[in-house]
Amino acid sequence: MSSSQQSVRFEQFFAAPRERVFAWFARPENVGQLFPGRTRRLHPSPDPDHPDGVGAVREVRVGLVRLEETITRYEPPALIEYRVTRGWAIRQHVGCLRFEAVPGGTQLEYVIRFQSRLPFAGGLVAGSLCASWRRGVQRAIERIAVA
């Protein structure tokens, strides 16, 4: 069985303060609006001040597919990193969201890297992530603007 390293990168400007953009992306239910399926917090972080921080586990369900993501780095308002720790046909899946204050708002860089356990599936997953982002990011822009 071969594996294929994949990477997708999203960049987006938000006309809102970095703290507000970070807070929106820190909530699993909000991130779930960008991609298909449903995302929810399964287990909070041990840090009561940051329930979606380091150690929090999120569940992502798309049809019959179920993934668990564990937050591995959480540095408000600059960085969120997570790793898929259970599920489906991908491995070494790491997502990193970096938030930079820029004139007039916030610049987000979101990079997802993973390997596919199934031949050719990596390209399909990467394509699906990109299509979902393009469809969902406008909703995020609108919701963050009124938050």
mmCIF file of N, CA and C in Angstrom:
data_model
loop_
_atom_site.group_PDB
_atom_site.id
_atom_site.type_symbol
_atom_site.label_atom_id
_atom_site.label_comp_id
_atom_site.label_asym_id
_atom_site.label_seq_id
_atom_site.Cartn_x
_atom_site.Cartn_y
_atom_site.Cartn_z
ATOM 1 N N MET A 1 0.846 -1.177 0.000
ATOM 2 C CA MET A 1 0.000 0.000 0.000
ATOM 3 C C MET A 1 0.895 1.245 0.000
ATOM 4 N N SER A 2 0.699 2.117 -0.949
ATOM 5 C CA SER A 2 1.527 3.311 -1.028
ATOM 6 C C SER A 2 0.828 4.477 -0.345
ATOM 7 N N SER A 3 1.605 5.494 -0.040
ATOM 8 C CA SER A 3 1.014 6.693 0.550
ATOM 9 C C SER A 3 1.540 7.901 -0.207
ATOM 10 N N SER A 4 0.792 8.951 -0.173
ATOM 11 C CA SER A 4 1.106 10.145 -0.928
ATOM 12 C C SER A 4 1.002 11.359 -0.010
ATOM 13 N N GLN A 5 2.077 12.136 0.079
ATOM 14 C CA GLN A 5 2.063 13.350 0.889
ATOM 15 C C GLN A 5 1.290 14.432 0.153
ATOM 16 N N GLN A 6 0.364 15.059 0.838
ATOM 17 C CA GLN A 6 -0.454 16.119 0.264
ATOM 18 C C GLN A 6 -0.376 17.353 1.152
ATOM 19 N N SER A 7 -0.578 18.501 0.527
ATOM 20 C CA SER A 7 -0.608 19.748 1.279
ATOM 21 C C SER A 7 -1.577 20.694 0.595
ATOM 22 N N VAL A 8 -2.419 21.353 1.393
ATOM 23 C CA VAL A 8 -3.276 22.408 0.872
ATOM 24 C C VAL A 8 -3.035 23.650 1.729
ATOM 25 N N ARG A 9 -3.133 24.797 1.083
ATOM 26 C CA ARG A 9 -2.853 26.062 1.777
ATOM 27 C C ARG A 9 -3.934 27.057 1.404
ATOM 28 N N PHE A 10 -4.505 27.671 2.433
ATOM 29 C CA PHE A 10 -5.521 28.699 2.234
ATOM 30 C C PHE A 10 -5.006 29.994 2.851
ATOM 31 N N GLU A 11 -5.222 31.087 2.157
ATOM 32 C CA GLU A 11 -4.930 32.406 2.712
ATOM 33 C C GLU A 11 -6.191 33.235 2.582
ATOM 34 N N GLN A 12 -6.502 33.976 3.650
ATOM 35 C CA GLN A 12 -7.715 34.779 3.609
ATOM 36 C C GLN A 12 -7.552 36.009 4.494
ATOM 37 N N PHE A 13 -8.000 37.142 4.003
ATOM 38 C CA PHE A 13 -8.034 38.377 4.773
ATOM 39 C C PHE A 13 -9.415 38.520 5.400
ATOM 40 N N PHE A 14 -9.447 38.942 6.660
ATOM 41 C CA PHE A 14 -10.687 39.231 7.371
ATOM 42 C C PHE A 14 -10.606 40.668 7.871
ATOM 43 N N ALA A 15 -11.629 41.454 7.598
ATOM 44 C CA ALA A 15 -11.669 42.852 8.046
ATOM 45 C C ALA A 15 -12.187 42.893 9.482
ATOM 46 N N ALA A 16 -11.435 42.248 10.370
ATOM 47 C CA ALA A 16 -11.811 42.170 11.780
ATOM 48 C C ALA A 16 -10.531 41.989 12.594
ATOM 49 N N PRO A 17 -10.562 42.370 13.862
ATOM 50 C CA PRO A 17 -9.372 42.214 14.704
ATOM 51 C C PRO A 17 -8.949 40.748 14.836
ATOM 52 N N ARG A 18 -7.665 40.546 14.990
ATOM 53 C CA ARG A 18 -7.098 39.199 15.088
ATOM 54 C C ARG A 18 -7.750 38.394 16.214
ATOM 55 N N GLU A 19 -7.997 39.003 17.355
ATOM 56 C CA GLU A 19 -8.603 38.295 18.483
ATOM 57 C C GLU A 19 -9.978 37.732 18.112
ATOM 58 N N ARG A 20 -10.762 38.511 17.370
ATOM 59 C CA ARG A 20 -12.100 38.065 16.968
ATOM 60 C C ARG A 20 -12.020 36.919 15.957
ATOM 61 N N VAL A 21 -11.102 37.030 14.991
ATOM 62 C CA VAL A 21 -10.942 35.980 13.980
ATOM 63 C C VAL A 21 -10.453 34.696 14.648
ATOM 64 N N PHE A 22 -9.469 34.822 15.527
ATOM 65 C CA PHE A 22 -8.947 33.654 16.245
ATOM 66 C C PHE A 22 -10.058 32.978 17.040
ATOM 67 N N ALA A 23 -10.823 33.764 17.786
ATOM 68 C CA ALA A 23 -11.891 33.206 18.625
ATOM 69 C C ALA A 23 -12.916 32.459 17.777
ATOM 70 N N TRP A 24 -13.240 32.985 16.594
ATOM 71 C CA TRP A 24 -14.208 32.314 15.726
ATOM 72 C C TRP A 24 -13.661 30.967 15.262
ATOM 73 N N PHE A 25 -12.413 30.935 14.818
ATOM 74 C CA PHE A 25 -11.817 29.691 14.321
ATOM 75 C C PHE A 25 -11.496 28.703 15.435
ATOM 76 N N ALA A 26 -11.395 29.159 16.658
ATOM 77 C CA ALA A 26 -11.110 28.247 17.772
ATOM 78 C C ALA A 26 -12.311 27.363 18.099
ATOM 79 N N ARG A 27 -13.509 27.799 17.763
ATOM 80 C CA ARG A 27 -14.724 27.034 18.085
ATOM 81 C C ARG A 27 -14.974 25.958 17.027
ATOM 82 N N PRO A 28 -15.035 24.693 17.443
ATOM 83 C CA PRO A 28 -15.214 23.596 16.476
ATOM 84 C C PRO A 28 -16.450 23.745 15.592
ATOM 85 N N GLU A 29 -17.568 24.193 16.165
ATOM 86 C CA GLU A 29 -18.782 24.310 15.370
ATOM 87 C C GLU A 29 -18.648 25.346 14.261
ATOM 88 N N ASN A 30 -17.807 26.353 14.469
ATOM 89 C CA ASN A 30 -17.577 27.353 13.419
ATOM 90 C C ASN A 30 -16.726 26.776 12.298
ATOM 91 N N VAL A 31 -15.646 26.096 12.648
ATOM 92 C CA VAL A 31 -14.782 25.491 11.626
ATOM 93 C C VAL A 31 -15.585 24.488 10.810
ATOM 94 N N GLY A 32 -16.518 23.816 11.464
ATOM 95 C CA GLY A 32 -17.372 22.862 10.774
ATOM 96 C C GLY A 32 -18.230 23.487 9.691
ATOM 97 N N GLN A 33 -18.430 24.810 9.729
ATOM 98 C CA GLN A 33 -19.194 25.496 8.687
ATOM 99 C C GLN A 33 -18.400 25.638 7.395
ATOM 100 N N LEU A 34 -17.086 25.460 7.474
ATOM 101 C CA LEU A 34 -16.235 25.626 6.296
ATOM 102 C C LEU A 34 -16.099 24.350 5.478
ATOM 103 N N PHE A 35 -16.278 23.239 6.118
ATOM 104 C CA PHE A 35 -16.063 21.953 5.466
ATOM 105 C C PHE A 35 -17.320 21.110 5.615
ATOM 106 N N PRO A 36 -17.475 20.089 4.774
ATOM 107 C CA PRO A 36 -18.696 19.283 4.864
ATOM 108 C C PRO A 36 -18.777 18.520 6.180
ATOM 109 N N GLY A 37 -19.977 18.147 6.523
ATOM 110 C CA GLY A 37 -20.167 17.356 7.734
ATOM 111 C C GLY A 37 -20.445 18.214 8.945
ATOM 112 N N ARG A 38 -20.220 17.606 10.099
ATOM 113 C CA ARG A 38 -20.508 18.261 11.373
ATOM 114 C C ARG A 38 -19.266 18.152 12.253
ATOM 115 N N THR A 39 -18.918 19.230 12.906
ATOM 116 C CA THR A 39 -17.769 19.251 13.811
ATOM 117 C C THR A 39 -18.259 19.667 15.180
ATOM 118 N N ARG A 40 -17.798 18.939 16.201
ATOM 119 C CA ARG A 40 -18.170 19.294 17.577
ATOM 120 C C ARG A 40 -17.023 18.907 18.513
ATOM 121 N N ARG A 41 -17.016 19.539 19.675
ATOM 122 C CA ARG A 41 -16.007 19.199 20.678
ATOM 123 C C ARG A 41 -16.449 17.939 21.398
ATOM 124 N N LEU A 42 -15.565 16.927 21.403
ATOM 125 C CA LEU A 42 -15.827 15.694 22.150
ATOM 126 C C LEU A 42 -15.350 15.818 23.587
ATOM 127 N N HIS A 43 -14.131 16.348 23.758
ATOM 128 C CA HIS A 43 -13.514 16.484 25.078
ATOM 129 C C HIS A 43 -12.856 17.846 25.166
ATOM 130 N N PRO A 44 -13.115 18.581 26.235
ATOM 131 C CA PRO A 44 -12.470 19.892 26.381
ATOM 132 C C PRO A 44 -10.999 19.758 26.751
ATOM 133 N N SER A 45 -10.300 20.831 26.556
ATOM 134 C CA SER A 45 -8.916 20.929 27.003
ATOM 135 C C SER A 45 -8.883 20.855 28.529
ATOM 136 N N PRO A 46 -7.782 20.370 29.114
ATOM 137 C CA PRO A 46 -7.669 20.404 30.574
ATOM 138 C C PRO A 46 -7.601 21.830 31.131
ATOM 139 N N ASP A 47 -7.351 22.821 30.248
ATOM 140 C CA ASP A 47 -7.266 24.217 30.671
ATOM 141 C C ASP A 47 -8.673 24.820 30.690
ATOM 142 N N PRO A 48 -9.255 25.072 31.875
ATOM 143 C CA PRO A 48 -10.633 25.580 31.935
ATOM 144 C C PRO A 48 -10.800 26.952 31.290
ATOM 145 N N ASP A 49 -9.710 27.723 31.164
ATOM 146 C CA ASP A 49 -9.802 29.033 30.522
ATOM 147 C C ASP A 49 -9.877 28.926 28.997
ATOM 148 N N HIS A 50 -9.454 27.784 28.448
ATOM 149 C CA HIS A 50 -9.433 27.579 26.998
ATOM 150 C C HIS A 50 -9.956 26.179 26.681
ATOM 151 N N PRO A 51 -11.284 25.959 26.754
ATOM 152 C CA PRO A 51 -11.824 24.612 26.550
ATOM 153 C C PRO A 51 -11.524 24.034 25.166
ATOM 154 N N ASP A 52 -11.239 24.879 24.179
ATOM 155 C CA ASP A 52 -10.890 24.402 22.843
ATOM 156 C C ASP A 52 -9.381 24.460 22.600
ATOM 157 N N GLY A 53 -8.606 24.568 23.686
ATOM 158 C CA GLY A 53 -7.148 24.670 23.595
ATOM 159 C C GLY A 53 -6.453 23.320 23.562
ATOM 160 N N VAL A 54 -5.169 23.326 23.911
ATOM 161 C CA VAL A 54 -4.333 22.123 23.831
ATOM 162 C C VAL A 54 -4.972 20.969 24.593
ATOM 163 N N GLY A 55 -5.065 19.843 23.907
ATOM 164 C CA GLY A 55 -5.653 18.648 24.496
ATOM 165 C C GLY A 55 -7.126 18.461 24.178
ATOM 166 N N ALA A 56 -7.803 19.504 23.684
ATOM 167 C CA ALA A 56 -9.208 19.356 23.293
ATOM 168 C C ALA A 56 -9.294 18.396 22.117
ATOM 169 N N VAL A 57 -10.365 17.617 22.084
ATOM 170 C CA VAL A 57 -10.588 16.671 20.985
ATOM 171 C C VAL A 57 -11.889 17.049 20.294
ATOM 172 N N ARG A 58 -11.799 17.191 18.961
ATOM 173 C CA ARG A 58 -12.971 17.515 18.148
ATOM 174 C C ARG A 58 -13.325 16.310 17.288
ATOM 175 N N GLU A 59 -14.604 16.116 17.093
ATOM 176 C CA GLU A 59 -15.073 15.064 16.198
ATOM 177 C C GLU A 59 -15.569 15.712 14.915
ATOM 178 N N VAL A 60 -15.167 15.135 13.781
ATOM 179 C CA VAL A 60 -15.643 15.568 12.473
ATOM 180 C C VAL A 60 -16.345 14.374 11.843
ATOM 181 N N ARG A 61 -17.613 14.566 11.476
ATOM 182 C CA ARG A 61 -18.390 13.496 10.821
ATOM 183 C C ARG A 61 -18.855 13.981 9.455
ATOM 184 N N VAL A 62 -18.534 13.168 8.445
ATOM 185 C CA VAL A 62 -19.008 13.412 7.087
ATOM 186 C C VAL A 62 -19.594 12.094 6.612
ATOM 187 N N GLY A 63 -20.907 12.004 6.619
ATOM 188 C CA GLY A 63 -21.547 10.735 6.276
ATOM 189 C C GLY A 63 -21.105 9.651 7.251
ATOM 190 N N LEU A 64 -20.561 8.574 6.718
ATOM 191 C CA LEU A 64 -20.098 7.467 7.550
ATOM 192 C C LEU A 64 -18.667 7.669 8.047
ATOM 193 N N VAL A 65 -17.995 8.676 7.522
ATOM 194 C CA VAL A 65 -16.609 8.944 7.907
ATOM 195 C C VAL A 65 -16.586 9.721 9.221
ATOM 196 N N ARG A 66 -15.754 9.277 10.142
ATOM 197 C CA ARG A 66 -15.616 9.943 11.441
ATOM 198 C C ARG A 66 -14.133 10.125 11.728
ATOM 199 N N LEU A 67 -13.749 11.365 12.043
ATOM 200 C CA LEU A 67 -12.371 11.703 12.409
ATOM 201 C C LEU A 67 -12.355 12.316 13.792
ATOM 202 N N GLU A 68 -11.246 12.165 14.482
ATOM 203 C CA GLU A 68 -11.018 12.914 15.713
ATOM 204 C C GLU A 68 -9.763 13.750 15.526
ATOM 205 N N GLU A 69 -9.875 15.019 15.881
ATOM 206 C CA GLU A 69 -8.752 15.953 15.822
ATOM 207 C C GLU A 69 -8.401 16.364 17.247
ATOM 208 N N THR A 70 -7.123 16.375 17.552
ATOM 209 C CA THR A 70 -6.652 16.795 18.869
ATOM 210 C C THR A 70 -5.843 18.079 18.698
ATOM 211 N N ILE A 71 -6.171 19.089 19.495
ATOM 212 C CA ILE A 71 -5.442 20.360 19.444
ATOM 213 C C ILE A 71 -4.069 20.142 20.090
ATOM 214 N N THR A 72 -3.003 20.444 19.338
ATOM 215 C CA THR A 72 -1.630 20.227 19.815
ATOM 216 C C THR A 72 -0.909 21.524 20.161
ATOM 217 N N ARG A 73 -1.330 22.635 19.565
ATOM 218 C CA ARG A 73 -0.781 23.954 19.913
ATOM 219 C C ARG A 73 -1.927 24.958 19.882
ATOM 220 N N TYR A 74 -1.912 25.850 20.860
ATOM 221 C CA TYR A 74 -2.981 26.835 20.981
ATOM 222 C C TYR A 74 -2.362 28.071 21.609
ATOM 223 N N GLU A 75 -2.130 29.086 20.781
ATOM 224 C CA GLU A 75 -1.445 30.300 21.235
ATOM 225 C C GLU A 75 -2.278 31.514 20.837
ATOM 226 N N PRO A 76 -3.300 31.854 21.651
ATOM 227 C CA PRO A 76 -4.156 32.992 21.311
ATOM 228 C C PRO A 76 -3.363 34.288 21.245
ATOM 229 N N PRO A 77 -3.641 35.133 20.310
ATOM 230 C CA PRO A 77 -4.534 35.013 19.158
ATOM 231 C C PRO A 77 -3.772 34.684 17.867
ATOM 232 N N ALA A 78 -2.675 33.940 17.970
ATOM 233 C CA ALA A 78 -1.782 33.777 16.826
ATOM 234 C C ALA A 78 -1.799 32.417 16.137
ATOM 235 N N LEU A 79 -2.066 31.323 16.866
ATOM 236 C CA LEU A 79 -1.826 29.997 16.275
ATOM 237 C C LEU A 79 -2.735 28.923 16.866
ATOM 238 N N ILE A 80 -3.262 28.083 15.994
ATOM 239 C CA ILE A 80 -3.968 26.861 16.387
ATOM 240 C C ILE A 80 -3.400 25.748 15.519
ATOM 241 N N GLU A 81 -2.987 24.660 16.152
ATOM 242 C CA GLU A 81 -2.512 23.503 15.398
ATOM 243 C C GLU A 81 -3.216 22.267 15.921
ATOM 244 N N TYR A 82 -3.567 21.373 15.023
ATOM 245 C CA TYR A 82 -4.244 20.143 15.413
ATOM 246 C C TYR A 82 -3.715 18.982 14.593
ATOM 247 N N ARG A 83 -3.992 17.795 15.092
ATOM 248 C CA ARG A 83 -3.577 16.558 14.443
ATOM 249 C C ARG A 83 -4.768 15.611 14.426
ATOM 250 N N VAL A 84 -4.997 14.936 13.298
ATOM 251 C CA VAL A 84 -6.029 13.896 13.284
ATOM 252 C C VAL A 84 -5.458 12.707 14.036
ATOM 253 N N THR A 85 -6.118 12.314 15.094
ATOM 254 C CA THR A 85 -5.618 11.248 15.961
ATOM 255 C C THR A 85 -6.414 9.962 15.826
ATOM 256 N N ARG A 86 -7.496 10.005 15.073
ATOM 257 C CA ARG A 86 -8.267 8.783 14.845
ATOM 258 C C ARG A 86 -9.126 8.982 13.601
ATOM 259 N N GLY A 87 -9.164 7.945 12.767
ATOM 260 C CA GLY A 87 -10.132 7.954 11.682
ATOM 261 C C GLY A 87 -9.601 7.775 10.289
ATOM 262 N N TRP A 88 -10.398 7.356 9.476
ATOM 263 C CA TRP A 88 -10.421 7.163 8.048
ATOM 264 C C TRP A 88 -9.097 6.836 7.392
ATOM 265 N N ALA A 89 -8.984 7.179 6.110
ATOM 266 C CA ALA A 89 -7.883 6.708 5.263
ATOM 267 C C ALA A 89 -6.764 7.730 5.113
ATOM 268 N N ILE A 90 -6.588 8.578 6.095
ATOM 269 C CA ILE A 90 -5.472 9.518 6.052
ATOM 270 C C ILE A 90 -4.637 9.338 7.308
ATOM 271 N N ARG A 91 -3.397 9.726 7.220
ATOM 272 C CA ARG A 91 -2.522 9.658 8.391
ATOM 273 C C ARG A 91 -1.596 10.865 8.359
ATOM 274 N N GLN A 92 -0.961 11.066 9.485
ATOM 275 C CA GLN A 92 -0.057 12.211 9.653
ATOM 276 C C GLN A 92 -0.719 13.508 9.176
ATOM 277 N N HIS A 93 -1.998 13.647 9.501
ATOM 278 C CA HIS A 93 -2.762 14.838 9.131
ATOM 279 C C HIS A 93 -2.522 15.900 10.203
ATOM 280 N N VAL A 94 -1.977 17.026 9.783
ATOM 281 C CA VAL A 94 -1.727 18.155 10.675
ATOM 282 C C VAL A 94 -2.293 19.405 10.020
ATOM 283 N N GLY A 95 -3.054 20.161 10.785
ATOM 284 C CA GLY A 95 -3.562 21.440 10.314
ATOM 285 C C GLY A 95 -2.989 22.556 11.173
ATOM 286 N N CYS A 96 -2.604 23.647 10.535
ATOM 287 C CA CYS A 96 -2.024 24.780 11.260
ATOM 288 C C CYS A 96 -2.661 26.071 10.763
ATOM 289 N N LEU A 97 -3.262 26.818 11.691
ATOM 290 C CA LEU A 97 -3.862 28.105 11.375
ATOM 291 C C LEU A 97 -3.027 29.195 12.040
ATOM 292 N N ARG A 98 -2.526 30.112 11.230
ATOM 293 C CA ARG A 98 -1.733 31.245 11.732
ATOM 294 C C ARG A 98 -2.493 32.537 11.447
ATOM 295 N N PHE A 99 -2.622 33.356 12.475
ATOM 296 C CA PHE A 99 -3.376 34.600 12.399
ATOM 297 C C PHE A 99 -2.409 35.760 12.565
ATOM 298 N N GLU A 100 -2.368 36.648 11.577
ATOM 299 C CA GLU A 100 -1.456 37.793 11.640
ATOM 300 C C GLU A 100 -2.256 39.089 11.561
ATOM 301 N N ALA A 101 -1.989 39.995 12.516
ATOM 302 C CA ALA A 101 -2.616 41.315 12.465
ATOM 303 C C ALA A 101 -1.983 42.095 11.323
ATOM 304 N N VAL A 102 -2.817 42.625 10.449
ATOM 305 C CA VAL A 102 -2.364 43.425 9.311
ATOM 306 C C VAL A 102 -3.223 44.685 9.264
ATOM 307 N N PRO A 103 -2.780 45.711 8.545
ATOM 308 C CA PRO A 103 -3.603 46.921 8.464
ATOM 309 C C PRO A 103 -5.028 46.597 7.997
ATOM 310 N N GLY A 104 -5.999 47.029 8.781
ATOM 311 C CA GLY A 104 -7.400 46.840 8.435
ATOM 312 C C GLY A 104 -8.004 45.517 8.859
ATOM 313 N N GLY A 105 -7.199 44.635 9.490
ATOM 314 C CA GLY A 105 -7.794 43.369 9.904
ATOM 315 C C GLY A 105 -6.795 42.274 10.205
ATOM 316 N N THR A 106 -7.100 41.068 9.716
ATOM 317 C CA THR A 106 -6.333 39.867 10.046
ATOM 318 C C THR A 106 -6.091 39.050 8.788
ATOM 319 N N GLN A 107 -4.881 38.579 8.634
ATOM 320 C CA GLN A 107 -4.545 37.654 7.550
ATOM 321 C C GLN A 107 -4.421 36.264 8.153
ATOM 322 N N LEU A 108 -5.177 35.308 7.596
ATOM 323 C CA LEU A 108 -5.133 33.917 8.038
ATOM 324 C C LEU A 108 -4.380 33.094 7.004
ATOM 325 N N GLU A 109 -3.464 32.282 7.493
ATOM 326 C CA GLU A 109 -2.834 31.253 6.664
ATOM 327 C C GLU A 109 -3.190 29.913 7.307
ATOM 328 N N TYR A 110 -3.801 29.029 6.529
ATOM 329 C CA TYR A 110 -4.258 27.735 7.018
ATOM 330 C C TYR A 110 -3.634 26.666 6.114
ATOM 331 N N VAL A 111 -2.772 25.850 6.694
ATOM 332 C CA VAL A 111 -2.080 24.803 5.944
ATOM 333 C C VAL A 111 -2.474 23.452 6.523
ATOM 334 N N ILE A 112 -2.842 22.538 5.643
ATOM 335 C CA ILE A 112 -3.179 21.171 6.035
ATOM 336 C C ILE A 112 -2.238 20.234 5.282
ATOM 337 N N ARG A 113 -1.561 19.364 6.028
ATOM 338 C CA ARG A 113 -0.676 18.357 5.433
ATOM 339 C C ARG A 113 -1.135 16.977 5.892
ATOM 340 N N PHE A 114 -1.087 16.010 4.986
ATOM 341 C CA PHE A 114 -1.484 14.652 5.346
ATOM 342 C C PHE A 114 -0.937 13.664 4.331
ATOM 343 N N GLN A 115 -0.999 12.415 4.706
ATOM 344 C CA GLN A 115 -0.682 11.325 3.802
ATOM 345 C C GLN A 115 -1.927 10.479 3.628
ATOM 346 N N SER A 116 -2.099 9.957 2.439
ATOM 347 C CA SER A 116 -3.219 9.080 2.155
ATOM 348 C C SER A 116 -2.775 7.627 2.297
ATOM 349 N N ARG A 117 -3.618 6.824 2.910
ATOM 350 C CA ARG A 117 -3.338 5.390 3.013
ATOM 351 C C ARG A 117 -3.762 4.653 1.749
ATOM 352 N N LEU A 118 -4.602 5.284 0.950
ATOM 353 C CA LEU A 118 -5.104 4.658 -0.266
ATOM 354 C C LEU A 118 -4.530 5.364 -1.490
ATOM 355 N N PRO A 119 -4.073 4.613 -2.479
ATOM 356 C CA PRO A 119 -3.540 5.244 -3.693
ATOM 357 C C PRO A 119 -4.569 6.192 -4.311
ATOM 358 N N PHE A 120 -4.131 7.341 -4.716
ATOM 359 C CA PHE A 120 -4.933 8.360 -5.403
ATOM 360 C C PHE A 120 -5.973 9.050 -4.525
ATOM 361 N N ALA A 121 -6.222 8.572 -3.327
ATOM 362 C CA ALA A 121 -7.229 9.208 -2.474
ATOM 363 C C ALA A 121 -6.764 10.576 -1.976
ATOM 364 N N GLY A 122 -5.467 10.745 -1.811
ATOM 365 C CA GLY A 122 -4.950 12.023 -1.310
ATOM 366 C C GLY A 122 -5.348 13.198 -2.176
ATOM 367 N N GLY A 123 -5.244 13.036 -3.488
ATOM 368 C CA GLY A 123 -5.638 14.109 -4.391
ATOM 369 C C GLY A 123 -7.120 14.420 -4.308
ATOM 370 N N LEU A 124 -7.929 13.396 -4.128
ATOM 371 C CA LEU A 124 -9.369 13.600 -3.989
ATOM 372 C C LEU A 124 -9.693 14.343 -2.701
ATOM 373 N N VAL A 125 -9.039 13.959 -1.598
ATOM 374 C CA VAL A 125 -9.261 14.634 -0.317
ATOM 375 C C VAL A 125 -8.810 16.093 -0.418
ATOM 376 N N ALA A 126 -7.628 16.330 -0.993
ATOM 377 C CA ALA A 126 -7.125 17.706 -1.136
ATOM 378 C C ALA A 126 -8.075 18.544 -1.985
ATOM 379 N N GLY A 127 -8.552 17.985 -3.080
ATOM 380 C CA GLY A 127 -9.494 18.706 -3.936
ATOM 381 C C GLY A 127 -10.797 19.022 -3.221
ATOM 382 N N SER A 128 -11.277 18.069 -2.441
ATOM 383 C CA SER A 128 -12.508 18.273 -1.680
ATOM 384 C C SER A 128 -12.330 19.368 -0.629
ATOM 385 N N LEU A 129 -11.178 19.368 0.063
ATOM 386 C CA LEU A 129 -10.909 20.411 1.062
ATOM 387 C C LEU A 129 -10.896 21.793 0.411
ATOM 388 N N CYS A 130 -10.239 21.906 -0.751
ATOM 389 C CA CYS A 130 -10.159 23.202 -1.434
ATOM 390 C C CYS A 130 -11.532 23.680 -1.893
ATOM 391 N N ALA A 131 -12.315 22.787 -2.463
ATOM 392 C CA ALA A 131 -13.661 23.158 -2.924
ATOM 393 C C ALA A 131 -14.533 23.589 -1.741
ATOM 394 N N SER A 132 -14.448 22.855 -0.646
ATOM 395 C CA SER A 132 -15.239 23.199 0.546
ATOM 396 C C SER A 132 -14.828 24.550 1.094
ATOM 397 N N TRP A 133 -13.529 24.812 1.164
ATOM 398 C CA TRP A 133 -13.037 26.102 1.658
ATOM 399 C C TRP A 133 -13.601 27.231 0.800
ATOM 400 N N ARG A 134 -13.502 27.099 -0.507
ATOM 401 C CA ARG A 134 -13.990 28.157 -1.405
ATOM 402 C C ARG A 134 -15.482 28.418 -1.186
ATOM 403 N N ARG A 135 -16.253 27.352 -0.960
ATOM 404 C CA ARG A 135 -17.693 27.521 -0.727
ATOM 405 C C ARG A 135 -17.985 28.111 0.648
ATOM 406 N N GLY A 136 -17.215 27.744 1.658
ATOM 407 C CA GLY A 136 -17.541 28.117 3.032
ATOM 408 C C GLY A 136 -16.903 29.369 3.570
ATOM 409 N N VAL A 137 -15.796 29.818 2.963
ATOM 410 C CA VAL A 137 -15.058 30.931 3.571
ATOM 411 C C VAL A 137 -15.858 32.235 3.551
ATOM 412 N N GLN A 138 -16.698 32.443 2.547
ATOM 413 C CA GLN A 138 -17.489 33.673 2.510
ATOM 414 C C GLN A 138 -18.423 33.755 3.711
ATOM 415 N N ARG A 139 -18.992 32.601 4.107
ATOM 416 C CA ARG A 139 -19.835 32.550 5.311
ATOM 417 C C ARG A 139 -19.029 32.972 6.537
ATOM 418 N N ALA A 140 -17.792 32.496 6.630
ATOM 419 C CA ALA A 140 -16.939 32.867 7.767
ATOM 420 C C ALA A 140 -16.683 34.371 7.767
ATOM 421 N N ILE A 141 -16.377 34.916 6.603
ATOM 422 C CA ILE A 141 -16.110 36.349 6.504
ATOM 423 C C ILE A 141 -17.323 37.134 7.018
ATOM 424 N N GLU A 142 -18.507 36.746 6.570
ATOM 425 C CA GLU A 142 -19.729 37.453 6.968
ATOM 426 C C GLU A 142 -20.016 37.297 8.466
ATOM 427 N N ARG A 143 -19.840 36.107 9.013
ATOM 428 C CA ARG A 143 -20.144 35.874 10.425
ATOM 429 C C ARG A 143 -19.137 36.542 11.348
ATOM 430 N N ILE A 144 -17.884 36.557 10.952
ATOM 431 C CA ILE A 144 -16.862 37.216 11.763
ATOM 432 C C ILE A 144 -17.079 38.722 11.755
ATOM 433 N N ALA A 145 -17.498 39.272 10.643
ATOM 434 C CA ALA A 145 -17.713 40.719 10.521
ATOM 435 C C ALA A 145 -18.801 41.213 11.477
ATOM 436 N N VAL A 146 -19.806 40.379 11.767
ATOM 437 C CA VAL A 146 -20.896 40.811 12.632
ATOM 438 C C VAL A 146 -20.763 40.304 14.054
ATOM 439 N N ALA A 147 -19.725 39.540 14.322
ATOM 440 C CA ALA A 147 -19.538 38.957 15.672
ATOM 441 C C ALA A 147 -19.266 40.027 16.697
#
